[in-house]
Every structure is written in structure tokens, then in C-alpha cells.
Amino acid sequence: MHVSKAVVPAAGLGTRFLPATKAQPKEMLPVVDKPAIHYIAEEVIDSGIEDLLIVTGRGKRAIEDHFDRSIELEHLLEDNPHLSELQSLLDRLQVFYVRQGRPLGLGHAIACAERHVDESDFAVLLPDDLYLGPEPALAQLLQAAEEFDAPVVAVREVEPEDVQRYGIIAPSSERLRDGAYRVQDMVEKPDLADAPSRLGVVGRYVLPSSIFRHLRATQPGAKGEIQLTDALRALCRERPVYAIEVRGERYDIGEPIGLLRAQIGFALARPDLAEGVRELLRQAF
Ligand code: UTP
């Protein structure tokens, strides 16, 4: 597979973070001193992709402003290192936008990318999942997509009580390398008793453009949302799809405790902040 485009769905309502997300996008909530979606843009660039499409919607203008020049700030704060760092990211990345008129689910958000992606293979990154580690999560997926010459999803073994929150894969018994599986089927948010494994799909995908055909054929589920998992199931029936366990620490910042955990994890990974955070944790708890 040859992947040169990345898609980031960011049009959801972010209800789990209300009221913080009433007037600002969830994807702009800061982790230490950068908005969550900024780390996603860094991961895209660090994985060798320079074309990023963000699916936005109502109330998401701050995302566009973030990935744009601010002539006024640049004028007021000449040679500010943080602004220069952002500018150097923007010099290497072309950011495009498409609007999802109504938040009809993750599958529908991805379907909005069809025109931009056209017939290419592409990567999807959910900004609710951030990774820390020596190799970018997306780079690991791209490597696996090349190795298997097939679509790949990221998975992680989740706690039994969390199985109901994830798309869970049914891996085949085929023996591949460590941490890699052929996906036979997938179930969205199953009860533990019905779950085919504890391997939950976690926020990174490498997909072929044929996924758009499956998304068009997908009927809305119980909450009126079009699920990506349903289209992935159809893809698995059509051609081999693989899953890999991504190396590195994963932070689920789609809910408040996960975001707090990410604040601490990302701050501890920063040489300029680590000691101060350790001291704070010692004193406070
Ligand atoms: P989530 O379901 O976690 O995000 O979707 P949400 O709906 O914004 O959050 P809650 O559950 O109400 O708190 C995962 C990703 O898919 C995007 C979201 O922006 C998020 O990045 N998404 C979801 C869309 O772009 N469009 C949708 O219709 C739904």
C-alpha cells in the first residue's frame, strides 16, 4: 500500500467534555501546552505524510486558526520559539478541511473525505488517542501495511470492563509475528461474554479507498450514526485486513480522567518539566 494522505475526523460534539466544549473544539483542549490535534499533526509529519485533511463542523474554527499564520502575533512576538516551531510544522504540512454538516458518526465523517482522498490508500488518526514513544504510532501502522500489503488497524488489549467501549476484533488463529493478527471479523462495543477477544481498535487505521464504497452501503445504527466498524467488517470479507498492537504508551483523551493522565504523562516526558511535575506529585499526593 502506498499512503500519502491522512484524515483526522474532528467534527464530533465532544459531549463528555461539556461545558469545556460548548464554545471550543474538544480537539483544541491542551495537553500541557499544545492542543491535542497539534500532537496528531506532528505524528502525521513524523510518519512521513505531508497531506492532512481535517474533517470539521460547527464550532470548529479554532482548529483552522491554529494551523494558520497569525501575522499579528508574529509581529508582536518576533522570534518567539513556540511560534517558530509551529511555523516549521506548517512549512512541512499541507492542511485541508472538509465540513461534516451534521455529526452522523465516525463512519460518516470518514465518508466526507472521499473527494479529497479519491482513489488513494489513506491513514486515519482519531485525535482522542494520543501516543508517546520512540516511534510514531502511525509510522508503525504504515510499516505493517507495507509488510502485509493490506489495510491495518491499531489494536490494544483492553481491560475486561472496558470491552464494551471498543470495536473488538476476532483474530484468526494464523501465527504471524508478535503483536500482529489477521482480522477475521469485528464487533462494535460487545458485552464481555460475546466479545471474540479483548483486542480493541484504538484510533489509527490504514485504509484503501474501497472503504468509501462500504461506508456508502452502511446503514445508520441504533443512535442514527454510521459506524466505521460496519464498513471495516465488510472490508474484512472482501480482502485480508490486519491488526497490530502499537508499541508505546496510549492515552485515551476522549474522557476527563484520560486527559488528566495524558497531562501528567506528556509533562513527565518533557525534560524541561519532568522534575517539576515529579515534585508536584510528591507534594500533592
Ligand atoms: P467520539 O465519539 O469519541 O467523539 O468520536 P465525540 O462524539 O466528539 O465525543 P463525545 O462522545 O460526544 O464526548 C471519535 C472522533 O470522531 C470524530 C470526533 O470529533 C472524534 O475526534 N467524529 C465523531 C466526527 O468527526 N464526526 C462524528 O459525527 C462523530
CSV table of C-alpha atoms and ligand atoms in Angstrom, one decimal:
chain,number,residue,atom,x,y,z
A,1,MET,CA,0.0,0.0,0.0
A,2,HIS,CA,1.2,3.5,-0.7
A,3,VAL,CA,-0.1,6.1,1.7
A,4,SER,CA,0.4,9.8,1.2
A,5,LYS,CA,-2.7,11.3,2.8
A,6,ALA,CA,-4.0,11.4,6.4
A,7,VAL,CA,-7.6,12.1,7.6
A,8,VAL,CA,-8.4,13.3,11.0
A,9,PRO,CA,-12.1,13.4,12.0
A,10,ALA,CA,-12.7,16.3,14.3
A,11,ALA,CA,-16.4,17.1,13.9
A,12,GLY,CA,-17.8,15.3,16.9
A,13,LEU,CA,-19.7,17.2,19.6
A,14,GLY,CA,-17.4,16.3,22.5
A,15,THR,CA,-20.3,15.9,24.9
A,16,ARG,CA,-18.1,14.1,27.5
A,17,PHE,CA,-16.2,17.4,28.0
A,18,LEU,CA,-19.1,19.8,28.3
A,19,PRO,CA,-19.1,22.6,29.3
A,20,ALA,CA,-15.4,22.9,28.2
A,21,THR,CA,-16.5,22.0,24.7
A,22,LYS,CA,-19.6,24.3,24.5
A,23,ALA,CA,-17.6,27.1,22.7
A,24,GLN,CA,-14.4,25.3,21.8
A,25,PRO,CA,-13.5,22.1,20.0
A,26,LYS,CA,-12.5,19.1,22.1
A,27,GLU,CA,-9.6,18.6,19.7
A,28,MET,CA,-8.2,22.0,20.9
A,29,LEU,CA,-8.1,21.1,24.6
A,30,PRO,CA,-4.5,21.5,25.6
A,31,VAL,CA,-2.2,18.6,26.7
A,32,VAL,CA,0.4,20.5,28.7
A,33,ASP,CA,0.9,23.5,26.2
A,34,LYS,CA,-0.2,22.2,22.8
A,35,PRO,CA,-3.7,21.4,21.6
A,36,ALA,CA,-4.4,17.7,21.3
A,37,ILE,CA,-4.7,17.9,17.5
A,38,HIS,CA,-1.3,19.5,17.3
A,39,TYR,CA,0.3,16.2,18.5
A,40,ILE,CA,-1.7,14.4,15.8
A,41,ALA,CA,-0.3,16.8,13.1
A,42,GLU,CA,3.3,16.1,14.5
A,43,GLU,CA,2.6,12.3,14.3
A,44,VAL,CA,1.5,12.7,10.7
A,45,ILE,CA,4.6,14.6,9.7
A,46,ASP,CA,6.9,12.3,11.7
A,47,SER,CA,5.4,9.3,9.9
A,48,GLY,CA,6.4,10.8,6.5
A,49,ILE,CA,2.9,12.1,5.4
A,50,GLU,CA,2.5,15.8,4.3
A,51,ASP,CA,-1.1,15.9,3.3
A,52,LEU,CA,-3.6,16.2,6.2
A,53,LEU,CA,-7.3,16.5,5.8
A,54,ILE,CA,-9.2,17.6,8.9
A,55,VAL,CA,-13.0,16.9,9.0
A,56,THR,CA,-14.5,19.8,10.9
A,57,GLY,CA,-18.0,21.0,11.6
A,58,ARG,CA,-20.0,23.6,13.6
A,59,GLY,CA,-17.9,25.5,16.2
A,60,LYS,CA,-14.5,24.2,15.0
A,61,ARG,CA,-13.0,27.3,13.5
A,62,ALA,CA,-10.3,27.4,16.2
A,63,ILE,CA,-8.7,24.4,14.6
A,64,GLU,CA,-8.3,26.3,11.3
A,65,ASP,CA,-6.9,29.3,13.1
A,66,HIS,CA,-4.4,27.1,14.9
A,67,PHE,CA,-3.0,25.7,11.7
A,68,ASP,CA,-2.7,29.1,10.1
A,69,ARG,CA,-0.3,32.0,10.4
A,70,SER,CA,-1.1,34.8,12.8
A,71,ILE,CA,0.6,37.8,11.3
A,72,GLU,CA,-0.4,39.9,14.3
A,73,LEU,CA,1.2,37.6,16.9
A,74,GLU,CA,4.3,37.1,14.7
A,75,HIS,CA,4.6,40.9,14.6
A,76,LEU,CA,4.1,41.3,18.3
A,77,LEU,CA,6.3,38.4,19.4
A,78,GLU,CA,9.2,38.4,17.0
A,79,ASP,CA,11.4,35.3,17.2
A,80,ASN,CA,9.1,33.5,19.7
A,81,PRO,CA,10.4,29.9,19.7
A,82,HIS,CA,6.9,28.3,20.1
A,83,LEU,CA,5.5,30.3,17.1
A,84,SER,CA,8.6,29.4,15.1
A,85,GLU,CA,8.2,25.7,16.0
A,86,LEU,CA,4.5,25.8,14.8
A,87,GLN,CA,5.6,27.6,11.6
A,88,SER,CA,8.2,25.0,10.8
A,89,LEU,CA,5.5,22.3,11.3
A,90,LEU,CA,3.2,24.2,8.9
A,91,ASP,CA,6.0,24.6,6.3
A,92,ARG,CA,6.2,20.8,6.1
A,93,LEU,CA,2.4,20.0,6.2
A,94,GLN,CA,-0.4,20.9,3.9
A,95,VAL,CA,-3.6,21.1,5.8
A,96,PHE,CA,-7.0,20.8,4.1
A,97,TYR,CA,-10.5,20.9,5.5
A,98,VAL,CA,-13.9,19.5,4.7
A,99,ARG,CA,-17.1,20.1,6.7
A,100,GLN,CA,-19.3,17.3,8.0
A,101,GLY,CA,-22.7,19.2,8.0
A,102,ARG,CA,-24.2,17.0,10.8
A,103,PRO,CA,-22.3,14.8,13.2
A,104,LEU,CA,-23.7,11.5,11.9
A,105,GLY,CA,-20.9,9.3,13.3
A,106,LEU,CA,-17.3,8.4,12.7
A,107,GLY,CA,-18.1,6.4,9.6
A,108,HIS,CA,-20.0,9.4,8.1
A,109,ALA,CA,-17.1,11.7,9.0
A,110,ILE,CA,-14.6,9.5,7.1
A,111,ALA,CA,-17.0,9.3,4.1
A,112,CYS,CA,-16.8,13.1,3.9
A,113,ALA,CA,-13.1,12.7,3.0
A,114,GLU,CA,-13.9,10.8,-0.2
A,115,ARG,CA,-13.4,13.6,-2.6
A,116,HIS,CA,-10.0,14.6,-1.2
A,117,VAL,CA,-8.7,11.1,-0.8
A,118,ASP,CA,-10.1,10.0,-4.2
A,119,GLU,CA,-8.5,6.6,-5.2
A,120,SER,CA,-5.6,6.7,-2.8
A,121,ASP,CA,-4.9,4.5,0.2
A,122,PHE,CA,-5.0,6.7,3.3
A,123,ALA,CA,-4.4,6.9,7.0
A,124,VAL,CA,-7.0,7.8,9.7
A,125,LEU,CA,-6.0,9.2,13.1
A,126,LEU,CA,-8.5,9.8,15.9
A,127,PRO,CA,-7.5,12.8,17.9
A,128,ASP,CA,-8.9,11.1,21.1
A,129,ASP,CA,-6.0,8.8,21.1
A,130,LEU,CA,-2.5,10.1,21.7
A,131,TYR,CA,0.7,8.0,21.8
A,132,LEU,CA,4.0,8.6,23.5
A,133,GLY,CA,7.0,6.5,22.5
A,134,PRO,CA,10.1,6.3,20.4
A,135,GLU,CA,8.4,5.5,17.1
A,136,PRO,CA,5.2,7.3,16.0
A,137,ALA,CA,2.1,5.1,16.2
A,138,LEU,CA,1.2,5.8,12.6
A,139,ALA,CA,4.7,5.0,11.3
A,140,GLN,CA,4.3,1.5,12.9
A,141,LEU,CA,1.0,1.0,11.0
A,142,LEU,CA,2.4,2.2,7.7
A,143,GLN,CA,5.3,-0.3,8.1
A,144,ALA,CA,2.8,-3.1,8.8
A,145,ALA,CA,0.6,-2.0,5.8
A,146,GLU,CA,3.7,-2.4,3.6
A,147,GLU,CA,4.8,-5.7,5.2
A,148,PHE,CA,1.3,-7.3,4.7
A,149,ASP,CA,0.4,-5.2,1.6
A,150,ALA,CA,-3.0,-4.8,3.2
A,151,PRO,CA,-5.2,-2.5,5.3
A,152,VAL,CA,-4.2,-2.4,9.0
A,153,VAL,CA,-5.9,-1.2,12.2
A,154,ALA,CA,-4.2,-0.5,15.6
A,155,VAL,CA,-5.4,-2.6,18.5
A,156,ARG,CA,-4.6,-2.9,22.2
A,157,GLU,CA,-5.6,-5.4,24.8
A,158,VAL,CA,-8.2,-3.7,26.9
A,159,GLU,CA,-9.5,-4.4,30.4
A,160,PRO,CA,-12.5,-6.8,30.6
A,161,GLU,CA,-14.7,-3.9,32.0
A,162,ASP,CA,-13.7,-1.7,29.0
A,163,VAL,CA,-14.6,-4.2,26.2
A,164,GLN,CA,-18.0,-2.6,25.9
A,165,ARG,CA,-16.4,0.7,24.9
A,166,TYR,CA,-14.5,-0.5,21.9
A,167,GLY,CA,-14.7,-2.1,18.5
A,168,ILE,CA,-13.3,-5.6,19.2
A,169,ILE,CA,-11.6,-7.8,16.6
A,170,ALA,CA,-11.9,-11.5,16.1
A,171,PRO,CA,-8.3,-12.5,15.2
A,172,SER,CA,-7.7,-15.6,13.1
A,173,SER,CA,-5.6,-18.4,14.6
A,174,GLU,CA,-2.9,-17.8,11.9
A,175,ARG,CA,0.5,-17.3,13.5
A,176,LEU,CA,2.1,-14.0,12.4
A,177,ARG,CA,4.9,-12.1,14.0
A,178,ASP,CA,4.4,-10.9,17.7
A,179,GLY,CA,1.6,-8.4,18.1
A,180,ALA,CA,0.2,-8.9,14.6
A,181,TYR,CA,-3.1,-10.5,13.7
A,182,ARG,CA,-5.2,-11.2,10.7
A,183,VAL,CA,-8.7,-9.8,11.4
A,184,GLN,CA,-11.5,-12.2,10.7
A,185,ASP,CA,-14.3,-10.1,11.9
A,186,MET,CA,-15.1,-7.2,14.2
A,187,VAL,CA,-17.9,-6.4,16.7
A,188,GLU,CA,-18.8,-2.9,17.9
A,189,LYS,CA,-19.0,-2.5,21.7
A,190,PRO,CA,-19.9,-6.1,22.6
A,191,ASP,CA,-20.8,-7.4,26.0
A,192,LEU,CA,-17.8,-9.2,27.6
A,193,ALA,CA,-19.5,-12.5,27.2
A,194,ASP,CA,-19.9,-12.1,23.5
A,195,ALA,CA,-16.5,-10.5,22.8
A,196,PRO,CA,-14.4,-12.5,20.4
A,197,SER,CA,-11.2,-11.2,22.1
A,198,ARG,CA,-10.0,-8.4,24.3
A,199,LEU,CA,-8.2,-6.6,21.4
A,200,GLY,CA,-9.9,-3.2,21.0
A,201,VAL,CA,-9.4,-1.0,18.0
A,202,VAL,CA,-7.6,2.2,19.1
A,203,GLY,CA,-7.6,5.2,16.9
A,204,ARG,CA,-5.2,4.5,14.0
A,205,TYR,CA,-6.1,2.9,10.6
A,206,VAL,CA,-4.5,2.5,7.2
A,207,LEU,CA,-7.4,2.0,4.7
A,208,PRO,CA,-7.9,1.5,1.0
A,209,SER,CA,-10.3,3.8,-0.9
A,210,SER,CA,-12.7,0.9,-1.3
A,211,ILE,CA,-13.8,1.7,2.3
A,212,PHE,CA,-15.9,4.5,0.8
A,213,ARG,CA,-18.0,2.1,-1.1
A,214,HIS,CA,-18.6,0.1,2.1
A,215,LEU,CA,-19.4,3.3,4.0
A,216,ARG,CA,-22.0,4.2,1.4
A,217,ALA,CA,-23.6,0.8,1.8
A,218,THR,CA,-23.6,1.1,5.7
A,219,GLN,CA,-27.0,1.7,7.3
A,220,PRO,CA,-27.1,4.0,10.4
A,221,GLY,CA,-27.0,2.1,13.7
A,222,ALA,CA,-29.1,2.5,16.8
A,223,LYS,CA,-28.2,6.1,17.5
A,224,GLY,CA,-28.6,7.1,13.9
A,225,GLU,CA,-24.8,7.1,13.5
A,226,ILE,CA,-22.9,5.5,10.6
A,227,GLN,CA,-20.2,3.2,12.2
A,228,LEU,CA,-16.8,2.8,10.7
A,229,THR,CA,-16.7,-0.8,12.2
A,230,ASP,CA,-19.6,-1.9,10.0
A,231,ALA,CA,-17.7,-0.8,6.9
A,232,LEU,CA,-14.5,-2.5,8.2
A,233,ARG,CA,-16.4,-5.8,8.7
A,234,ALA,CA,-17.4,-5.6,5.0
A,235,LEU,CA,-13.8,-4.9,4.1
A,236,CYS,CA,-12.6,-7.9,6.0
A,237,ARG,CA,-15.0,-10.1,4.0
A,238,GLU,CA,-13.6,-8.7,0.8
A,239,ARG,CA,-9.8,-8.8,1.4
A,240,PRO,CA,-7.3,-9.6,4.2
A,241,VAL,CA,-7.2,-6.9,6.9
A,242,TYR,CA,-4.5,-7.0,9.6
A,243,ALA,CA,-4.2,-5.6,13.1
A,244,ILE,CA,-1.1,-4.7,15.1
A,245,GLU,CA,-0.5,-3.8,18.7
A,246,VAL,CA,1.2,-0.4,18.6
A,247,ARG,CA,4.3,0.0,20.8
A,248,GLY,CA,4.3,3.0,23.1
A,249,GLU,CA,2.0,4.4,25.8
A,250,ARG,CA,-1.5,5.2,24.7
A,251,TYR,CA,-3.6,8.0,26.2
A,252,ASP,CA,-7.4,8.0,25.7
A,253,ILE,CA,-8.1,11.7,26.0
A,254,GLY,CA,-11.8,11.3,25.0
A,255,GLU,CA,-12.8,11.4,28.7
A,256,PRO,CA,-11.6,13.5,31.6
A,257,ILE,CA,-9.5,11.0,33.6
A,258,GLY,CA,-7.7,10.0,30.4
A,259,LEU,CA,-6.9,13.7,29.6
A,260,LEU,CA,-5.6,14.2,33.2
A,261,ARG,CA,-3.4,11.1,32.8
A,262,ALA,CA,-2.1,12.5,29.5
A,263,GLN,CA,-1.3,15.8,31.1
A,264,ILE,CA,1.0,14.0,33.6
A,265,GLY,CA,2.4,11.5,31.1
A,266,PHE,CA,3.3,14.2,28.5
A,267,ALA,CA,4.7,16.6,31.1
A,268,LEU,CA,6.9,13.8,32.5
A,269,ALA,CA,8.2,13.1,29.0
A,270,ARG,CA,9.4,16.8,28.7
A,271,PRO,CA,12.9,17.4,30.0
A,272,ASP,CA,12.0,21.0,31.0
A,273,LEU,CA,9.0,19.9,33.1
A,274,ALA,CA,9.7,16.4,34.4
A,275,GLU,CA,11.4,17.3,37.6
A,276,GLY,CA,8.8,20.0,38.5
A,277,VAL,CA,5.9,17.5,37.8
A,278,ARG,CA,7.5,14.8,40.0
A,279,GLU,CA,7.9,17.4,42.8
A,280,LEU,CA,4.3,18.5,42.4
A,281,LEU,CA,3.1,14.8,42.6
A,282,ARG,CA,5.2,14.2,45.6
A,283,GLN,CA,3.9,17.2,47.5
A,284,ALA,CA,0.3,17.0,46.4
A,285,PHE,CA,-0.4,13.3,46.9
B,1,UTP,P1,-16.2,10.3,19.6
B,1,UTP,O1,-17.5,9.7,19.6
B,1,UTP,O2,-15.2,9.9,20.6
B,1,UTP,O3,-16.2,11.9,19.7
B,1,UTP,O4,-15.6,10.2,18.1
B,1,UTP,P2,-17.4,12.9,20.1
B,1,UTP,O5,-18.7,12.4,19.6
B,1,UTP,O6,-16.9,14.2,19.7
B,1,UTP,O7,-17.3,12.8,21.7
B,1,UTP,P3,-18.4,12.5,22.8
B,1,UTP,O8,-18.6,11.0,22.8
B,1,UTP,O9,-19.6,13.3,22.5
B,1,UTP,O10,-17.7,13.0,24.1
B,1,UTP,C1,-14.2,10.0,17.8
B,1,UTP,C2,-13.7,11.0,16.8
B,1,UTP,O11,-14.5,11.1,15.7
B,1,UTP,C3,-14.9,12.4,15.5
B,1,UTP,C4,-14.8,13.1,16.8
B,1,UTP,O12,-14.5,14.5,16.6
B,1,UTP,C5,-13.6,12.4,17.4
B,1,UTP,O13,-12.4,13.0,17.0
B,1,UTP,N1,-16.3,12.4,15.0
B,1,UTP,C6,-17.3,11.7,15.6
B,1,UTP,C7,-16.7,13.1,13.8
B,1,UTP,O14,-15.8,13.8,13.2
B,1,UTP,N2,-18.0,13.2,13.4
B,1,UTP,C8,-18.9,12.5,14.1
B,1,UTP,O15,-20.1,12.5,13.6
B,1,UTP,C9,-18.6,11.7,15.2
